[in-house]
mmCIF file of C-alpha atoms in Angstrom:
data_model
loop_
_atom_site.group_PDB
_atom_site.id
_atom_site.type_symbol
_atom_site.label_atom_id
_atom_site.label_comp_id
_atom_site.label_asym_id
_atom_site.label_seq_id
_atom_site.Cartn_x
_atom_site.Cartn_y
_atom_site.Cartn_z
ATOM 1 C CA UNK F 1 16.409 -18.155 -2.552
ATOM 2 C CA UNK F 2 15.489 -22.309 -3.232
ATOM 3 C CA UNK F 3 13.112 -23.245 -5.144
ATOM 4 C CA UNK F 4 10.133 -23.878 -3.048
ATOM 5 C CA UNK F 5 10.839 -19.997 -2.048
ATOM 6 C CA UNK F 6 10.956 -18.828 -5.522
ATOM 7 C CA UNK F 7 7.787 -21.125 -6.543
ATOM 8 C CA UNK F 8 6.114 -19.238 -3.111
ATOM 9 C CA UNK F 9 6.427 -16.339 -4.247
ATOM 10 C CA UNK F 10 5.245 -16.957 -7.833
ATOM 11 C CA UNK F 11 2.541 -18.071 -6.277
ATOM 12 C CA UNK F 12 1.853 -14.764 -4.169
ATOM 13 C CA UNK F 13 2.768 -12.256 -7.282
ATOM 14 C CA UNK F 14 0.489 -14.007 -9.486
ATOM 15 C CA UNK F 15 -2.542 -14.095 -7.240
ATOM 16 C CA UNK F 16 -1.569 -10.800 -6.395
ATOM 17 C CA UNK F 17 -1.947 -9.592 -10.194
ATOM 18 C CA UNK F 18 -5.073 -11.786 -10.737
ATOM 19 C CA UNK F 19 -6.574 -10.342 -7.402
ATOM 20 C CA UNK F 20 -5.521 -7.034 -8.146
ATOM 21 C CA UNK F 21 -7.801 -6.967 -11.413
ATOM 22 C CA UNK F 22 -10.692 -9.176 -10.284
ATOM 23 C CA UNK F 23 -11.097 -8.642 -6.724
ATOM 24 C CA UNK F 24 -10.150 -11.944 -4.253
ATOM 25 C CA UNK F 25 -13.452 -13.163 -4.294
ATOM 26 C CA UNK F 26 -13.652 -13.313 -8.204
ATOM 27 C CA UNK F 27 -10.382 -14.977 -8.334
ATOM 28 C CA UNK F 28 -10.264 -19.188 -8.181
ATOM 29 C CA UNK F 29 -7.127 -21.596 -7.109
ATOM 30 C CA UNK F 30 -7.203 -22.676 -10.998
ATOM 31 C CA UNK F 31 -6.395 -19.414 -12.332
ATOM 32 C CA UNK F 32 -3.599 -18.424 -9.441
ATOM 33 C CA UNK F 33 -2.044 -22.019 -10.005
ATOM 34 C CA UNK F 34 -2.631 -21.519 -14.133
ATOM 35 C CA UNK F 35 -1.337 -17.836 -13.658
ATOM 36 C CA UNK F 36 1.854 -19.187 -12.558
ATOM 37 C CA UNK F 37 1.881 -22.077 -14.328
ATOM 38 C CA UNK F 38 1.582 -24.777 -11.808
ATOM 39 C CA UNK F 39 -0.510 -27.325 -11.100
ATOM 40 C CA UNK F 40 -2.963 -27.040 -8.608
ATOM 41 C CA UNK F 41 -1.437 -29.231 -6.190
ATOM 42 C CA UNK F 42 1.915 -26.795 -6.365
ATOM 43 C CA UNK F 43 -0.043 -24.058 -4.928
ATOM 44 C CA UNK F 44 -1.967 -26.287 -2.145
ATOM 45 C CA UNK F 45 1.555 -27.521 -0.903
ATOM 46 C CA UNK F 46 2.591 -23.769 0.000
ATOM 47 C CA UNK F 47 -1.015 -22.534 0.855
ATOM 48 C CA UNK F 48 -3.482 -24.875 2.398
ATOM 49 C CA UNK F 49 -5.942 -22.302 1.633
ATOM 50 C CA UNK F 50 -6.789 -19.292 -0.869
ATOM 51 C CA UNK F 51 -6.986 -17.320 2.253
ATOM 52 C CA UNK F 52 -3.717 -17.846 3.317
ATOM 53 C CA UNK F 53 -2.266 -16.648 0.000
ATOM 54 C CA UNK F 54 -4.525 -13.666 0.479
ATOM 55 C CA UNK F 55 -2.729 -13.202 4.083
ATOM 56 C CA UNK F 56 0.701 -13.573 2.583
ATOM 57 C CA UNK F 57 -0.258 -11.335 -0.122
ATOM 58 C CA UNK F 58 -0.560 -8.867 2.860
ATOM 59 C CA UNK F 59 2.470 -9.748 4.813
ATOM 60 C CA UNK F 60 5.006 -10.430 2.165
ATOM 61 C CA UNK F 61 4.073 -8.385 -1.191
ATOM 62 C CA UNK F 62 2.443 -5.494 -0.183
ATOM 63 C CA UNK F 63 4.416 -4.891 3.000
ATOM 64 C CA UNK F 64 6.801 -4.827 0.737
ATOM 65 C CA UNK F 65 5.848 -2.517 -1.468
ATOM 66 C CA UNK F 66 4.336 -0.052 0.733
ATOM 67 C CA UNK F 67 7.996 -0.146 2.484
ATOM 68 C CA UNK F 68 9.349 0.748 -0.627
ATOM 69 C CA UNK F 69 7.087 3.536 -2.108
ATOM 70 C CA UNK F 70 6.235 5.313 0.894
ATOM 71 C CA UNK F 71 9.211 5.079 3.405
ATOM 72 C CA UNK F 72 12.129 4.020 2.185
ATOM 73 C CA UNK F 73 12.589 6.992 -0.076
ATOM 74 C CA UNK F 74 12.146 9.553 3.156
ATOM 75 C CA UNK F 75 16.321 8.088 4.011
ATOM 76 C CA UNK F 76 17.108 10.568 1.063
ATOM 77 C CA UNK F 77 15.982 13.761 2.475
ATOM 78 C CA UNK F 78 17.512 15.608 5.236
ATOM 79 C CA UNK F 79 14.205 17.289 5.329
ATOM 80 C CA UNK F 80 11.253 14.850 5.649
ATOM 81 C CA UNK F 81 8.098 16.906 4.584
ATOM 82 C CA UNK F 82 9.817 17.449 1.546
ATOM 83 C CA UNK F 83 10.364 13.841 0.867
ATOM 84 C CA UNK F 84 6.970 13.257 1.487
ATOM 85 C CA UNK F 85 5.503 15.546 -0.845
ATOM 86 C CA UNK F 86 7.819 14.800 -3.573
ATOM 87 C CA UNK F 87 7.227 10.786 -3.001
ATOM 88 C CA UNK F 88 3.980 11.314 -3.361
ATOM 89 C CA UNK F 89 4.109 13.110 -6.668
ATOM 90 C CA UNK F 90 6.542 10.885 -8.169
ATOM 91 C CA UNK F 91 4.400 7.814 -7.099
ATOM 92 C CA UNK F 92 1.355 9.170 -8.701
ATOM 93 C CA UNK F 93 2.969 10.891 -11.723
ATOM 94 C CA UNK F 94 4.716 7.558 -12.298
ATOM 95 C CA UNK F 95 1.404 5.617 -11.925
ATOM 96 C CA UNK F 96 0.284 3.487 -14.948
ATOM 97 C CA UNK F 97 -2.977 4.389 -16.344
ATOM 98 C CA UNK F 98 -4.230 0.716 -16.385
ATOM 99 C CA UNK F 99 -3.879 0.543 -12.624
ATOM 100 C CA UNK F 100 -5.584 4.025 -12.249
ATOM 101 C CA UNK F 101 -9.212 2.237 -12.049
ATOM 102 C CA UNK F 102 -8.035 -0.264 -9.720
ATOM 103 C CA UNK F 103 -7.549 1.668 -6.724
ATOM 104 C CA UNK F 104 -5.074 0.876 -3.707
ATOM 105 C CA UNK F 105 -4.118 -2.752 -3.306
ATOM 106 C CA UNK F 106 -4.318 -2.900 0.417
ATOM 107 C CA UNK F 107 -7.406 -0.779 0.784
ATOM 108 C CA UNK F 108 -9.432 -2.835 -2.052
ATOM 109 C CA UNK F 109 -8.160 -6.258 -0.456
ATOM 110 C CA UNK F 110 -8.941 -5.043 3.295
ATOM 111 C CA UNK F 111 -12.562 -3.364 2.506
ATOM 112 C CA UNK F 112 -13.398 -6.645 0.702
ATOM 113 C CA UNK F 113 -12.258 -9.489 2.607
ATOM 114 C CA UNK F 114 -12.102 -7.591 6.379
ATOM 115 C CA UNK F 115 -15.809 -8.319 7.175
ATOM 116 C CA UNK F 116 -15.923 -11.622 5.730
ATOM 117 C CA UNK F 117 -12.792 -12.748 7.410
ATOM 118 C CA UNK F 118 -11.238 -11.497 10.482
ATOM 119 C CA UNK F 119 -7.600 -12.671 10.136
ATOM 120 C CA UNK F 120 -7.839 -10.496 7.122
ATOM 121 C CA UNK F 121 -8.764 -6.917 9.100
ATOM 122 C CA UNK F 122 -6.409 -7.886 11.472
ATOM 123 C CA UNK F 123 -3.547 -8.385 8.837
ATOM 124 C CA UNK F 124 -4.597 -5.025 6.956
ATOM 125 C CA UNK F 125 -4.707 -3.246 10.608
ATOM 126 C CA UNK F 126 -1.408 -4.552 11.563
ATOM 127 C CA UNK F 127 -0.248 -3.259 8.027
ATOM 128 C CA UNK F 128 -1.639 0.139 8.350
ATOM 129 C CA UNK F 129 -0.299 0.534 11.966
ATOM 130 C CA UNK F 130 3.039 0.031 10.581
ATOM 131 C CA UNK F 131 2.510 2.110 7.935
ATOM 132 C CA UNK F 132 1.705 5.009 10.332
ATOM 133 C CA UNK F 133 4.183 4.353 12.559
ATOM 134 C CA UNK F 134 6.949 4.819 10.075
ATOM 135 C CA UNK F 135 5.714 7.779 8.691
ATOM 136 C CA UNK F 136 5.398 9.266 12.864
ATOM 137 C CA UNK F 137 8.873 8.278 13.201
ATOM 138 C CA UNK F 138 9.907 11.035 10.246
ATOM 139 C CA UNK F 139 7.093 13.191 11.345
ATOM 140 C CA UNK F 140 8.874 12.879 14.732
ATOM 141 C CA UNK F 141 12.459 13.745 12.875
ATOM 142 C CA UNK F 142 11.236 16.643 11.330
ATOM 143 C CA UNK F 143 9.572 18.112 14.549
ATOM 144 C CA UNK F 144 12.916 17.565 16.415
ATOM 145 C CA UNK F 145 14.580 19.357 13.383
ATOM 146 C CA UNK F 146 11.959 21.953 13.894
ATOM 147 C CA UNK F 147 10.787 22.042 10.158
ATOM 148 C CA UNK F 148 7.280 20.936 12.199
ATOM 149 C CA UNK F 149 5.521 23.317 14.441
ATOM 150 C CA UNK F 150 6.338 22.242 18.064
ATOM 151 C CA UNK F 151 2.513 21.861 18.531
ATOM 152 C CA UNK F 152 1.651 19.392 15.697
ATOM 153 C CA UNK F 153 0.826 16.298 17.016
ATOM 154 C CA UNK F 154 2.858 13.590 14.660
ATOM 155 C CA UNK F 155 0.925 10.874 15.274
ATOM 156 C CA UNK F 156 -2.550 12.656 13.954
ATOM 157 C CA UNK F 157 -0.368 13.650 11.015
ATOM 158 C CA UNK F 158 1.037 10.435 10.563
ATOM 159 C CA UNK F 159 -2.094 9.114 10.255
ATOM 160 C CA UNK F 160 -3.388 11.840 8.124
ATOM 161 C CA UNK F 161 -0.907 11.362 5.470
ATOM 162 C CA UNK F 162 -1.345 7.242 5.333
ATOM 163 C CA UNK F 163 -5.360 7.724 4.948
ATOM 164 C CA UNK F 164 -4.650 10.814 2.194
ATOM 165 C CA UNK F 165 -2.008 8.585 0.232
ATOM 166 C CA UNK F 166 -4.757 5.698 0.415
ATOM 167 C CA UNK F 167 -7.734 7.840 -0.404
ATOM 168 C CA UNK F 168 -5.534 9.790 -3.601
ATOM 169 C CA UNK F 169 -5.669 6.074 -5.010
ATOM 170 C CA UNK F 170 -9.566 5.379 -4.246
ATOM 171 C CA UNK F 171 -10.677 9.110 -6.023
ATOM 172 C CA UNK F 172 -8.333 7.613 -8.777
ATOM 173 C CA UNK F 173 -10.453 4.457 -8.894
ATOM 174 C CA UNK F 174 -13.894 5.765 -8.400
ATOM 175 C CA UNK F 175 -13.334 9.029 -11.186
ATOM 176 C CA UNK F 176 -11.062 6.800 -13.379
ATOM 177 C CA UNK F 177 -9.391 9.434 -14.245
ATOM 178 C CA UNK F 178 -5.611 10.623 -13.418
ATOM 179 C CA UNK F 179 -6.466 14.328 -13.202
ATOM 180 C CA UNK F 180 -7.370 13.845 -9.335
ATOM 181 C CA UNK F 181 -3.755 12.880 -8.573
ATOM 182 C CA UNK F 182 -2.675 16.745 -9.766
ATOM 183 C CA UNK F 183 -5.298 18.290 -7.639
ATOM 184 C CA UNK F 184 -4.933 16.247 -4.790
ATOM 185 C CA UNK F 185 -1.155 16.560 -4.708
ATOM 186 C CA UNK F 186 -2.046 20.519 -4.363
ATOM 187 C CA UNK F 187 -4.043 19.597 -1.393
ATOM 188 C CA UNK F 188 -1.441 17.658 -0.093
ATOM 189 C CA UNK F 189 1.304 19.915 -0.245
ATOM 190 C CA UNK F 190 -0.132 23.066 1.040
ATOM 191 C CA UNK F 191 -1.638 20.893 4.210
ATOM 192 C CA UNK F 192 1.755 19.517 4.816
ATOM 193 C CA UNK F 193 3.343 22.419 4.669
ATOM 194 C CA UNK F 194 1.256 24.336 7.006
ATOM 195 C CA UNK F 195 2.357 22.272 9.939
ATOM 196 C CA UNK F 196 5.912 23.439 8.751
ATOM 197 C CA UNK F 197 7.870 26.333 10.567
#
């Protein structure tokens, strides 16, 4: 990676912590560009706008990151329900208490930004869909490998599990308190497994 890629993505992972904290409305240029320690100019050559970091923020980081905590650990298991459930215990087991309050990343950004800027629903919609299509596409595995019922419909499921791993983090937010996760997960679990054979 060159520089102007590694000074773009400074960029993007500090607004992403600042925004994370504050919300993207209670975050200013100054403090992404101070964040990262650039000037302000640095961050208006890669972004002409707060917005678009906000967008990339979407695209790039948490893409990114959903990609990696959600999906890319199902490749491990021949059986994909089970690496489902146990990704999603791991994730919030492993979750640090300071971020319990904050919620989920994409949901806070989307349900803030979505109504006051289009581009931004679309870009959280377009995330989501890919989100749920993954997560079909081991449904759809695991139904072939009949560890699903032949009648569940995958893509309801798929969709299902996306808004349940979402919501686990907004009951985290709203209670502030970690105890949800454990009896969530049990909700979790037993639903997914009684779509199982």
């Amino acid at each position: 990676m060159g520089k102007q890629e590694d000074t773009r993505k400074l960029i993007i992972e500090s607004a992403f912590s600042l925004i994370y904290e504050n919300g993207f409305q209670g975050v200013g240029v100054r403090e992404i560009a101070e964040n990262a320690n650039l000037t302000i100019g640095a961050f208006f050559y890669h972004f002409p706008t707060k917005n678009q970091v906000g967008y990339a923020i979407i695209e790039e980081f948490l893409s990114k990151g959903i990609m990696e905590r959600w999906i890319l650990p199902l490749e491990g298991y021949e059986n994909p329900i089970e690496g489902m459930i146990k990704t999603y215990k791991k994730t919030f087991d492993s979750w640090p208490d300071e971020f319990v309050s904050r919620g989920c990343p994409l949901n806070n950004l989307g349900q803030e930004m979505s109504a006051i800027d289009a581009e931004f629903q679309k870009k959280a919609k377009a995330l989501l869909t890919t989100w749920i299509k993954h997560t079909k596409k081991y449904l759809d595995f695991a139904k072939k490998q009949k560890i699903l019922n032949a009648n569940t419909d995958t893509k309801k499921l798929a969709e299902f599990i996306v808004t349940f791993q979402e919501a686990t983090f907004a009951m985290g937010k709203v209670m502030n308190d970690r105890k949800v996760y454990d009896s969530l997960y049990i909700s979790f679990k037993q639903h997914l497994e009684s779509h199982c054979i």
